[in-house]
Amino acid sequence: MKVLVTGAAGFIGFHTARKLLARGDVVIGLDNLNDYYDVALKEARLRQIEGHENFHFVRASLEDAEAIGELFLTHKPERVINLAAQAGVRYSLENPHAYIDANIVGFINILEGCRHHAVEHLVYASSSSVYGANTLMPFSVHQNVDHPLSLYAATKKSNELMAHTYAHLYGLPVTGLRFFTVYGPWGRPDMSLFLFTRKILAGEPIDVFNNGHHSRDFTYVDDIVEGVVRTLDRVAQPNPNWSSDAPDPATSNAPYRLYNIGNNNPVELMYFISCIEKAAGREAEKNFLPLQPGDVPKTYADVEALTEAVGFRPRTPIEQGIQNFVKWYRDFYGV
Ligand SMILES: NC(=O)c1ccc[n+]([C@@H]2O[C@H](COP(=O)([O-])OP(=O)(O)OC[C@H]3O[C@@H](n4cnc5c(N)ncnc54)[C@H](O)[C@@H]3O)[C@@H](O)[C@H]2O)c1
């Protein structure tokens, strides 16, 4: 298959592109290599895949309608995985426009490209943050998610709504994936595992938000990618049992599906930190701080819909995943 992977220099996009290449697909990788975090890390990820004969890289921004139109015309991808986005909850408080540009304007350009070039299936990243103010655990795709707590979450929920209209109007099969706190080798420098590891190894204190009372359904990147590729292969179909009298939010009478991809096993922040300390061989000095605006105290994924559809659920234990990350970090940065 010829697959367009947007955000191919990003954490999840790079791992996804690598997996598709390994199984023989042709990958068109798009990324604008922006400086939201260290560009050298994005370039280093790209170097891992750039030499592959089936990989073609296009440097462009999602919000550049002309460039995206040109890309679809030139490369004619059969399927699309949209992972490029402005990520991060806290950054959305200071830079709201970046989220509208990449996640809203950018996403409409992807939808239009898919529509006009008869793409067989669009799979796109949503986020556990869409559960916002919900407290009924575990979070299920069958719940209502109309109370986002950050603009980032609102843009991801908007993507789900926009995708539904294209599934309804043009019969474009669309699958939205709500990822739960993804971690692992080549991870993002703005996320807690990377920040904590760097500081612990440097002997610097770490900031522990919500006084350590957070818990997160941390999900290992290989499990996320397995879920992405399996859902890519299973083209979204209309749900024959969908009823407008009692509308299931996760399906439709249009070819529209939503899945959580999470570990189904929330981990307390203090235990998470103790695993990093163990892997790093050092104890952290901790600065306890209050809950940050926009943050939610707990996430916990119900993955029944995913398991039923593609016969897979994430399974990497947190201890193993953290060990893999710390090993990668030490090798990559020579610490
Ligand atoms: N990592 C997580 O825990 C997590 C959780 C939930 C959802 N997600 C979503 O998964 C997707 C991938 O996340 P990630 O962790 O790999 O993030 P990332 O920031 O590492 O990757 C995103 C990539 O997209 C590129 N990009 C950003 N805006 C762009 C634009 N306008 N045009 C072209 N390229 C652009 C960036 O340069 C980056 O390389 C995102 O949509 C994110 O919102 C991630």
mmCIF file of C-alpha atoms and ligand atoms in Angstrom:
data_model
loop_
_atom_site.group_PDB
_atom_site.id
_atom_site.type_symbol
_atom_site.label_atom_id
_atom_site.label_comp_id
_atom_site.label_asym_id
_atom_site.label_seq_id
_atom_site.Cartn_x
_atom_site.Cartn_y
_atom_site.Cartn_z
ATOM 1 C CA MET A 1 0.000 0.000 0.000
ATOM 2 C CA LYS A 2 0.980 3.612 -0.453
ATOM 3 C CA VAL A 3 0.382 5.404 2.825
ATOM 4 C CA LEU A 4 0.705 9.091 3.656
ATOM 5 C CA VAL A 5 1.936 9.484 7.246
ATOM 6 C CA THR A 6 1.791 13.083 8.462
ATOM 7 C CA GLY A 7 4.032 14.004 11.384
ATOM 8 C CA ALA A 8 6.594 11.443 10.166
ATOM 9 C CA ALA A 9 9.446 13.183 12.009
ATOM 10 C CA GLY A 10 7.385 13.160 15.201
ATOM 11 C CA PHE A 11 7.439 10.595 17.981
ATOM 12 C CA ILE A 12 4.482 8.408 16.960
ATOM 13 C CA GLY A 13 4.712 9.216 13.233
ATOM 14 C CA PHE A 14 8.311 8.057 12.990
ATOM 15 C CA HIS A 15 7.569 4.740 14.743
ATOM 16 C CA THR A 16 4.493 4.252 12.521
ATOM 17 C CA ALA A 17 6.404 4.974 9.304
ATOM 18 C CA ARG A 18 9.136 2.546 10.361
ATOM 19 C CA LYS A 19 6.616 -0.217 11.011
ATOM 20 C CA LEU A 20 4.856 0.301 7.667
ATOM 21 C CA LEU A 21 8.191 0.277 5.809
ATOM 22 C CA ALA A 22 9.213 -2.927 7.581
ATOM 23 C CA ARG A 23 6.125 -4.706 6.277
ATOM 24 C CA GLY A 24 6.685 -3.487 2.711
ATOM 25 C CA ASP A 25 4.376 -0.478 2.363
ATOM 26 C CA VAL A 26 5.401 2.668 0.500
ATOM 27 C CA VAL A 27 5.386 5.634 2.893
ATOM 28 C CA ILE A 28 5.043 9.296 1.994
ATOM 29 C CA GLY A 29 6.165 11.108 5.141
ATOM 30 C CA LEU A 30 5.082 14.702 5.704
ATOM 31 C CA ASP A 31 6.389 17.024 8.422
ATOM 32 C CA ASN A 32 7.243 20.716 8.741
ATOM 33 C CA LEU A 33 9.965 20.049 11.361
ATOM 34 C CA ASN A 34 8.764 22.959 13.491
ATOM 35 C CA ASP A 35 10.661 23.985 16.613
ATOM 36 C CA TYR A 36 7.990 23.223 19.239
ATOM 37 C CA TYR A 37 10.743 20.979 20.615
ATOM 38 C CA ASP A 38 14.321 20.102 19.637
ATOM 39 C CA VAL A 39 14.501 19.931 15.832
ATOM 40 C CA ALA A 40 17.693 17.844 16.047
ATOM 41 C CA LEU A 41 15.660 15.000 17.610
ATOM 42 C CA LYS A 42 13.142 15.166 14.733
ATOM 43 C CA GLU A 43 16.009 15.106 12.221
ATOM 44 C CA ALA A 44 17.627 12.167 14.009
ATOM 45 C CA ARG A 45 14.365 10.197 13.831
ATOM 46 C CA LEU A 46 14.093 10.969 10.113
ATOM 47 C CA ARG A 47 17.640 9.747 9.524
ATOM 48 C CA GLN A 48 16.541 6.314 10.774
ATOM 49 C CA ILE A 49 14.087 5.941 7.886
ATOM 50 C CA GLU A 50 15.247 8.350 5.194
ATOM 51 C CA GLY A 51 17.528 5.869 3.460
ATOM 52 C CA HIS A 52 14.715 3.371 2.897
ATOM 53 C CA GLU A 53 13.879 3.008 -0.805
ATOM 54 C CA ASN A 54 10.127 3.040 -0.103
ATOM 55 C CA PHE A 55 10.240 6.253 1.966
ATOM 56 C CA HIS A 56 9.640 9.672 0.411
ATOM 57 C CA PHE A 57 9.809 12.764 2.586
ATOM 58 C CA VAL A 58 7.879 15.974 1.925
ATOM 59 C CA ARG A 59 8.606 19.004 4.086
ATOM 60 C CA ALA A 60 5.441 21.094 4.271
ATOM 61 C CA SER A 61 2.881 22.416 6.728
ATOM 62 C CA LEU A 62 -0.602 20.952 7.024
ATOM 63 C CA GLU A 63 -2.118 24.424 6.873
ATOM 64 C CA ASP A 64 -0.503 25.107 3.477
ATOM 65 C CA ALA A 65 -3.492 24.105 1.327
ATOM 66 C CA GLU A 66 -1.565 24.383 -1.916
ATOM 67 C CA ALA A 67 1.299 22.162 -0.761
ATOM 68 C CA ILE A 68 -1.092 19.552 0.619
ATOM 69 C CA GLY A 69 -3.162 19.570 -2.590
ATOM 70 C CA GLU A 70 0.041 19.127 -4.599
ATOM 71 C CA LEU A 71 1.172 16.261 -2.383
ATOM 72 C CA PHE A 72 -2.060 14.312 -2.951
ATOM 73 C CA LEU A 73 -1.873 14.996 -6.690
ATOM 74 C CA THR A 74 1.766 13.924 -7.029
ATOM 75 C CA HIS A 75 1.887 10.941 -4.677
ATOM 76 C CA LYS A 76 -1.712 9.649 -4.791
ATOM 77 C CA PRO A 77 -1.689 7.933 -1.383
ATOM 78 C CA GLU A 78 -4.196 5.081 -1.029
ATOM 79 C CA ARG A 79 -4.535 5.483 2.724
ATOM 80 C CA VAL A 80 -3.682 8.320 5.108
ATOM 81 C CA ILE A 81 -2.582 8.408 8.758
ATOM 82 C CA ASN A 82 -2.769 11.941 10.149
ATOM 83 C CA LEU A 83 -0.480 12.269 13.153
ATOM 84 C CA ALA A 84 0.905 15.783 12.561
ATOM 85 C CA ALA A 85 -0.609 18.229 15.005
ATOM 86 C CA GLN A 86 0.251 20.831 17.548
ATOM 87 C CA ALA A 87 0.391 18.574 20.608
ATOM 88 C CA GLY A 88 0.606 19.401 24.315
ATOM 89 C CA VAL A 89 -2.009 20.651 26.766
ATOM 90 C CA ARG A 90 -0.054 23.328 28.650
ATOM 91 C CA TYR A 91 1.347 25.016 25.518
ATOM 92 C CA SER A 92 -2.219 25.574 24.277
ATOM 93 C CA LEU A 93 -2.792 28.096 27.054
ATOM 94 C CA GLU A 94 -0.044 30.383 25.693
ATOM 95 C CA ASN A 95 -0.224 29.619 21.975
ATOM 96 C CA PRO A 96 -3.856 28.992 21.072
ATOM 97 C CA HIS A 97 -3.432 29.989 17.411
ATOM 98 C CA ALA A 98 -0.875 27.236 16.776
ATOM 99 C CA TYR A 99 -3.633 24.704 17.568
ATOM 100 C CA ILE A 100 -6.176 26.283 15.246
ATOM 101 C CA ASP A 101 -3.602 26.422 12.415
ATOM 102 C CA ALA A 102 -2.241 22.874 12.619
ATOM 103 C CA ASN A 103 -5.190 20.980 14.073
ATOM 104 C CA ILE A 104 -8.184 22.703 12.480
ATOM 105 C CA VAL A 105 -7.000 24.401 9.255
ATOM 106 C CA GLY A 106 -4.471 21.604 8.726
ATOM 107 C CA PHE A 107 -7.053 18.886 9.278
ATOM 108 C CA ILE A 108 -9.507 20.333 6.758
ATOM 109 C CA ASN A 109 -6.718 20.261 4.151
ATOM 110 C CA ILE A 110 -6.182 16.556 4.878
ATOM 111 C CA LEU A 111 -9.924 15.848 4.674
ATOM 112 C CA GLU A 112 -10.151 17.698 1.350
ATOM 113 C CA GLY A 113 -7.148 15.805 -0.044
ATOM 114 C CA CYS A 114 -8.741 12.494 0.972
ATOM 115 C CA ARG A 115 -12.096 13.484 -0.493
ATOM 116 C CA HIS A 116 -10.780 14.622 -3.870
ATOM 117 C CA HIS A 117 -8.386 11.727 -4.329
ATOM 118 C CA ALA A 118 -10.723 8.905 -3.282
ATOM 119 C CA VAL A 119 -8.538 7.839 -0.353
ATOM 120 C CA GLU A 120 -9.685 4.417 0.918
ATOM 121 C CA HIS A 121 -9.277 5.166 4.623
ATOM 122 C CA LEU A 122 -8.220 8.088 6.808
ATOM 123 C CA VAL A 123 -6.934 7.231 10.282
ATOM 124 C CA TYR A 124 -6.232 10.256 12.487
ATOM 125 C CA ALA A 125 -4.940 10.955 15.978
ATOM 126 C CA SER A 126 -7.414 12.143 18.547
ATOM 127 C CA SER A 127 -6.576 12.154 22.244
ATOM 128 C CA SER A 128 -7.663 10.962 25.679
ATOM 129 C CA SER A 129 -7.867 14.670 26.554
ATOM 130 C CA VAL A 130 -11.291 14.801 24.816
ATOM 131 C CA TYR A 131 -12.715 13.119 27.953
ATOM 132 C CA GLY A 132 -12.091 16.464 29.704
ATOM 133 C CA ALA A 133 -14.353 16.855 32.726
ATOM 134 C CA ASN A 134 -15.675 13.258 32.555
ATOM 135 C CA THR A 135 -15.028 11.236 35.708
ATOM 136 C CA LEU A 136 -16.787 7.946 34.953
ATOM 137 C CA MET A 137 -13.916 5.421 34.628
ATOM 138 C CA PRO A 138 -12.719 3.776 32.519
ATOM 139 C CA PHE A 139 -13.248 6.313 29.727
ATOM 140 C CA SER A 140 -15.315 4.678 27.003
ATOM 141 C CA VAL A 141 -15.781 5.749 23.379
ATOM 142 C CA HIS A 142 -19.503 5.308 23.955
ATOM 143 C CA GLN A 143 -19.553 8.201 26.460
ATOM 144 C CA ASN A 144 -20.430 11.772 25.595
ATOM 145 C CA VAL A 145 -17.330 14.011 25.398
ATOM 146 C CA ASP A 146 -18.646 17.555 25.257
ATOM 147 C CA HIS A 147 -16.658 19.091 28.120
ATOM 148 C CA PRO A 148 -13.030 19.589 27.031
ATOM 149 C CA LEU A 149 -10.750 21.367 29.531
ATOM 150 C CA SER A 150 -8.157 22.749 27.092
ATOM 151 C CA LEU A 151 -8.122 24.188 23.600
ATOM 152 C CA TYR A 152 -5.929 21.255 22.558
ATOM 153 C CA ALA A 153 -8.708 18.863 23.603
ATOM 154 C CA ALA A 154 -11.304 21.010 21.828
ATOM 155 C CA THR A 155 -9.344 20.812 18.550
ATOM 156 C CA LYS A 156 -9.140 17.007 18.824
ATOM 157 C CA LYS A 157 -12.870 16.728 19.489
ATOM 158 C CA SER A 158 -13.408 19.071 16.515
ATOM 159 C CA ASN A 159 -11.401 16.681 14.332
ATOM 160 C CA GLU A 160 -13.787 13.886 15.248
ATOM 161 C CA LEU A 161 -16.783 16.057 14.288
ATOM 162 C CA MET A 162 -15.179 17.227 11.029
ATOM 163 C CA ALA A 163 -14.294 13.635 10.128
ATOM 164 C CA HIS A 164 -17.892 12.571 10.699
ATOM 165 C CA THR A 165 -19.202 15.117 8.211
ATOM 166 C CA TYR A 166 -16.822 13.831 5.498
ATOM 167 C CA ALA A 167 -17.809 10.237 6.252
ATOM 168 C CA HIS A 168 -21.475 11.251 5.941
ATOM 169 C CA LEU A 169 -21.242 13.598 2.940
ATOM 170 C CA TYR A 170 -18.641 11.868 0.801
ATOM 171 C CA GLY A 171 -18.535 8.317 2.157
ATOM 172 C CA LEU A 172 -14.899 8.812 3.236
ATOM 173 C CA PRO A 173 -14.062 6.000 5.698
ATOM 174 C CA VAL A 174 -12.558 7.625 8.813
ATOM 175 C CA THR A 175 -11.186 6.166 12.042
ATOM 176 C CA GLY A 176 -10.260 8.380 14.999
ATOM 177 C CA LEU A 177 -7.831 7.052 17.600
ATOM 178 C CA ARG A 178 -7.789 8.497 21.098
ATOM 179 C CA PHE A 179 -4.244 7.893 22.321
ATOM 180 C CA PHE A 180 -3.573 7.741 26.071
ATOM 181 C CA THR A 181 -0.219 9.285 27.241
ATOM 182 C CA VAL A 182 2.202 7.652 24.837
ATOM 183 C CA TYR A 183 5.767 6.934 25.980
ATOM 184 C CA GLY A 184 8.834 5.031 24.813
ATOM 185 C CA PRO A 185 12.159 5.376 22.957
ATOM 186 C CA TRP A 186 12.467 8.476 20.710
ATOM 187 C CA GLY A 187 9.798 10.112 22.910
ATOM 188 C CA ARG A 188 8.883 13.762 23.199
ATOM 189 C CA PRO A 189 11.108 16.124 25.230
ATOM 190 C CA ASP A 190 8.073 18.058 26.530
ATOM 191 C CA MET A 191 6.529 14.972 28.163
ATOM 192 C CA SER A 192 7.030 13.806 31.733
ATOM 193 C CA LEU A 193 9.102 10.666 31.123
ATOM 194 C CA PHE A 194 11.668 12.554 29.045
ATOM 195 C CA LEU A 195 11.772 15.552 31.435
ATOM 196 C CA PHE A 196 12.076 13.389 34.551
ATOM 197 C CA THR A 197 14.753 11.143 33.055
ATOM 198 C CA ARG A 198 16.843 14.093 31.879
ATOM 199 C CA LYS A 199 16.649 15.829 35.262
ATOM 200 C CA ILE A 200 17.188 12.730 37.379
ATOM 201 C CA LEU A 201 20.284 11.758 35.387
ATOM 202 C CA ALA A 202 21.581 15.357 35.656
ATOM 203 C CA GLY A 203 20.931 15.430 39.430
ATOM 204 C CA GLU A 204 18.367 18.243 39.067
ATOM 205 C CA PRO A 205 15.027 18.444 40.966
ATOM 206 C CA ILE A 206 11.815 17.417 39.153
ATOM 207 C CA ASP A 207 8.439 19.214 39.254
ATOM 208 C CA VAL A 208 5.696 16.894 40.480
ATOM 209 C CA PHE A 209 2.298 18.382 39.623
ATOM 210 C CA ASN A 210 -0.944 17.816 41.527
ATOM 211 C CA ASN A 211 1.334 16.930 44.490
ATOM 212 C CA GLY A 212 1.870 13.518 42.912
ATOM 213 C CA HIS A 213 -1.833 12.580 42.934
ATOM 214 C CA HIS A 214 -2.091 12.158 39.169
ATOM 215 C CA SER A 215 -2.605 8.857 37.506
ATOM 216 C CA ARG A 216 -2.198 8.189 33.818
ATOM 217 C CA ASP A 217 -2.930 5.278 31.536
ATOM 218 C CA PHE A 218 0.626 5.340 30.102
ATOM 219 C CA THR A 219 0.728 3.458 26.792
ATOM 220 C CA TYR A 220 3.896 2.114 25.202
ATOM 221 C CA VAL A 221 4.599 3.433 21.711
ATOM 222 C CA ASP A 222 4.891 -0.031 20.099
ATOM 223 C CA ASP A 223 1.381 -0.844 21.348
ATOM 224 C CA ILE A 224 0.075 2.441 19.940
ATOM 225 C CA VAL A 225 1.655 1.716 16.548
ATOM 226 C CA GLU A 226 0.253 -1.824 16.515
ATOM 227 C CA GLY A 227 -3.193 -0.317 17.102
ATOM 228 C CA VAL A 228 -2.682 2.331 14.394
ATOM 229 C CA VAL A 229 -1.608 -0.203 11.770
ATOM 230 C CA ARG A 230 -4.328 -2.714 12.629
ATOM 231 C CA THR A 231 -7.030 -0.057 12.417
ATOM 232 C CA LEU A 232 -5.525 1.254 9.160
ATOM 233 C CA ASP A 233 -5.999 -2.226 7.710
ATOM 234 C CA ARG A 234 -9.603 -2.412 8.857
ATOM 235 C CA VAL A 235 -11.390 0.205 6.759
ATOM 236 C CA ALA A 236 -14.132 1.949 8.782
ATOM 237 C CA GLN A 237 -17.638 0.705 7.963
ATOM 238 C CA PRO A 238 -21.102 2.037 8.781
ATOM 239 C CA ASN A 239 -22.602 0.411 11.868
ATOM 240 C CA PRO A 240 -25.773 -1.413 10.694
ATOM 241 C CA ASN A 241 -27.193 -1.249 14.236
ATOM 242 C CA TRP A 242 -26.634 2.475 14.682
ATOM 243 C CA SER A 243 -29.818 4.271 15.644
ATOM 244 C CA SER A 244 -30.474 8.006 15.483
ATOM 245 C CA ASP A 245 -32.879 7.607 18.413
ATOM 246 C CA ALA A 246 -30.045 6.519 20.693
ATOM 247 C CA PRO A 247 -26.936 7.598 18.780
ATOM 248 C CA ASP A 248 -23.736 5.774 19.750
ATOM 249 C CA PRO A 249 -20.952 8.445 19.698
ATOM 250 C CA ALA A 250 -18.308 5.906 18.568
ATOM 251 C CA THR A 251 -20.014 4.733 15.358
ATOM 252 C CA SER A 252 -22.508 5.987 12.806
ATOM 253 C CA ASN A 253 -24.610 5.089 9.826
ATOM 254 C CA ALA A 254 -21.672 6.627 7.913
ATOM 255 C CA PRO A 255 -18.254 4.860 7.719
ATOM 256 C CA TYR A 256 -17.019 6.390 10.964
ATOM 257 C CA ARG A 257 -15.290 4.733 13.919
ATOM 258 C CA LEU A 258 -13.595 5.857 17.118
ATOM 259 C CA TYR A 259 -11.302 3.791 19.344
ATOM 260 C CA ASN A 260 -9.342 4.367 22.525
ATOM 261 C CA ILE A 261 -5.778 3.091 22.460
ATOM 262 C CA GLY A 262 -4.653 2.919 26.071
ATOM 263 C CA ASN A 263 -3.051 0.446 28.416
ATOM 264 C CA ASN A 264 -6.277 -0.082 30.417
ATOM 265 C CA ASN A 265 -4.153 0.132 33.555
ATOM 266 C CA PRO A 266 -3.702 3.581 35.138
ATOM 267 C CA VAL A 267 -0.427 4.129 37.004
ATOM 268 C CA GLU A 268 0.029 6.519 39.951
ATOM 269 C CA LEU A 269 2.504 9.305 39.219
ATOM 270 C CA MET A 270 4.621 8.457 42.295
ATOM 271 C CA TYR A 271 4.946 4.835 41.164
ATOM 272 C CA PHE A 272 5.845 6.026 37.649
ATOM 273 C CA ILE A 273 8.611 8.187 39.141
ATOM 274 C CA SER A 274 9.884 5.284 41.247
ATOM 275 C CA CYS A 275 10.223 3.172 38.066
ATOM 276 C CA ILE A 276 12.308 5.916 36.441
ATOM 277 C CA GLU A 277 14.459 6.183 39.584
ATOM 278 C CA LYS A 278 15.033 2.446 39.470
ATOM 279 C CA ALA A 279 15.927 2.425 35.763
ATOM 280 C CA ALA A 280 18.196 5.471 36.187
ATOM 281 C CA GLY A 281 19.772 4.121 39.369
ATOM 282 C CA ARG A 282 19.187 7.424 41.228
ATOM 283 C CA GLU A 283 16.606 8.966 43.508
ATOM 284 C CA ALA A 284 14.869 12.160 42.356
ATOM 285 C CA GLU A 285 14.684 15.372 44.352
ATOM 286 C CA LYS A 286 10.994 16.357 44.072
ATOM 287 C CA ASN A 287 9.276 19.779 43.947
ATOM 288 C CA PHE A 288 5.620 19.171 44.774
ATOM 289 C CA LEU A 289 3.309 21.589 42.914
ATOM 290 C CA PRO A 290 -0.480 22.039 42.494
ATOM 291 C CA LEU A 291 -2.625 20.773 39.576
ATOM 292 C CA GLN A 292 -1.839 22.748 36.399
ATOM 293 C CA PRO A 293 -4.623 24.550 34.499
ATOM 294 C CA GLY A 294 -6.055 22.355 31.725
ATOM 295 C CA ASP A 295 -4.739 19.118 33.260
ATOM 296 C CA VAL A 296 -7.008 16.246 34.264
ATOM 297 C CA PRO A 297 -6.162 14.231 37.406
ATOM 298 C CA LYS A 298 -6.691 10.754 35.953
ATOM 299 C CA THR A 299 -7.017 8.905 32.663
ATOM 300 C CA TYR A 300 -8.078 5.297 32.193
ATOM 301 C CA ALA A 301 -8.959 3.736 28.839
ATOM 302 C CA ASP A 302 -11.692 1.238 28.126
ATOM 303 C CA VAL A 303 -10.290 -0.659 25.127
ATOM 304 C CA GLU A 304 -13.148 -3.107 24.492
ATOM 305 C CA ALA A 305 -14.104 -1.476 21.165
ATOM 306 C CA LEU A 306 -10.516 -1.725 19.893
ATOM 307 C CA THR A 307 -10.100 -5.323 21.052
ATOM 308 C CA GLU A 308 -13.358 -6.347 19.445
ATOM 309 C CA ALA A 309 -12.521 -4.653 16.136
ATOM 310 C CA VAL A 310 -8.880 -5.632 15.644
ATOM 311 C CA GLY A 311 -8.171 -8.368 18.214
ATOM 312 C CA PHE A 312 -5.484 -6.404 20.010
ATOM 313 C CA ARG A 313 -5.022 -4.546 23.278
ATOM 314 C CA PRO A 314 -1.887 -2.809 24.583
ATOM 315 C CA ARG A 315 0.124 -5.063 26.902
ATOM 316 C CA THR A 316 3.552 -3.597 27.672
ATOM 317 C CA PRO A 317 4.107 -3.337 31.451
ATOM 318 C CA ILE A 318 5.155 0.143 32.601
ATOM 319 C CA GLU A 319 8.351 -1.180 34.277
ATOM 320 C CA GLN A 320 9.541 -2.683 30.978
ATOM 321 C CA GLY A 321 8.562 0.354 28.895
ATOM 322 C CA ILE A 322 10.377 2.768 31.206
ATOM 323 C CA GLN A 323 13.492 0.611 31.206
ATOM 324 C CA ASN A 324 13.474 0.632 27.388
ATOM 325 C CA PHE A 325 13.115 4.419 27.353
ATOM 326 C CA VAL A 326 15.904 5.080 29.866
ATOM 327 C CA LYS A 327 18.213 2.754 27.958
ATOM 328 C CA TRP A 328 17.437 4.563 24.692
ATOM 329 C CA TYR A 329 17.948 7.953 26.385
ATOM 330 C CA ARG A 330 21.349 6.991 27.779
ATOM 331 C CA ASP A 331 22.515 5.591 24.425
ATOM 332 C CA PHE A 332 21.164 8.471 22.347
ATOM 333 C CA TYR A 333 22.507 11.280 24.542
ATOM 334 C CA GLY A 334 25.593 9.393 25.707
ATOM 335 C CA VAL A 335 24.703 9.857 29.399
HETATM 336 N N1 LIG B 1 2.245 11.509 22.574
HETATM 337 C C1 LIG B 1 1.082 11.418 23.224
HETATM 338 O O1 LIG B 1 1.023 11.071 24.410
HETATM 339 C C2 LIG B 1 -0.203 11.693 22.511
HETATM 340 C C3 LIG B 1 -1.414 11.496 23.217
HETATM 341 C C4 LIG B 1 -2.614 11.754 22.578
HETATM 342 C C5 LIG B 1 -2.628 12.193 21.267
HETATM 343 N N2 LIG B 1 -1.457 12.403 20.609
HETATM 344 C C6 LIG B 1 -1.518 12.870 19.213
HETATM 345 O O2 LIG B 1 -0.762 11.996 18.413
HETATM 346 C C7 LIG B 1 -0.171 12.701 17.331
HETATM 347 C C8 LIG B 1 1.323 12.483 17.299
HETATM 348 O O3 LIG B 1 1.877 12.956 18.530
HETATM 349 P P1 LIG B 1 3.413 12.882 18.892
HETATM 350 O O4 LIG B 1 3.509 12.610 20.344
HETATM 351 O O5 LIG B 1 4.108 12.009 17.914
HETATM 352 O O6 LIG B 1 3.816 14.414 18.671
HETATM 353 P P2 LIG B 1 5.076 15.056 17.928
HETATM 354 O O7 LIG B 1 5.002 16.517 18.217
HETATM 355 O O8 LIG B 1 6.313 14.322 18.279
HETATM 356 O O9 LIG B 1 4.763 14.786 16.401
HETATM 357 C C9 LIG B 1 4.026 15.651 15.578
HETATM 358 C C10 LIG B 1 4.860 15.957 14.338
HETATM 359 O O10 LIG B 1 4.056 16.748 13.481
HETATM 360 C C11 LIG B 1 4.800 17.824 13.004
HETATM 361 N N3 LIG B 1 3.882 18.942 12.810
HETATM 362 C C12 LIG B 1 3.269 19.666 13.778
HETATM 363 N N4 LIG B 1 2.488 20.592 13.221
HETATM 364 C C13 LIG B 1 2.612 20.445 11.882
HETATM 365 C C14 LIG B 1 2.043 21.121 10.781
HETATM 366 N N5 LIG B 1 1.205 22.140 10.947
HETATM 367 N N6 LIG B 1 2.377 20.703 9.534
HETATM 368 C C15 LIG B 1 3.233 19.667 9.357
HETATM 369 N N7 LIG B 1 3.811 19.010 10.377
HETATM 370 C C16 LIG B 1 3.498 19.393 11.622
HETATM 371 C C17 LIG B 1 5.843 18.147 14.055
HETATM 372 O O11 LIG B 1 7.011 18.729 13.483
HETATM 373 C C18 LIG B 1 6.113 16.764 14.654
HETATM 374 O O12 LIG B 1 7.250 16.164 14.056
HETATM 375 C C19 LIG B 1 -0.596 14.150 17.516
HETATM 376 O O13 LIG B 1 -1.745 14.376 16.748
HETATM 377 C C20 LIG B 1 -0.925 14.242 18.992
HETATM 378 O O14 LIG B 1 -1.843 15.283 19.251
HETATM 379 C C21 LIG B 1 -0.245 12.166 21.191
#
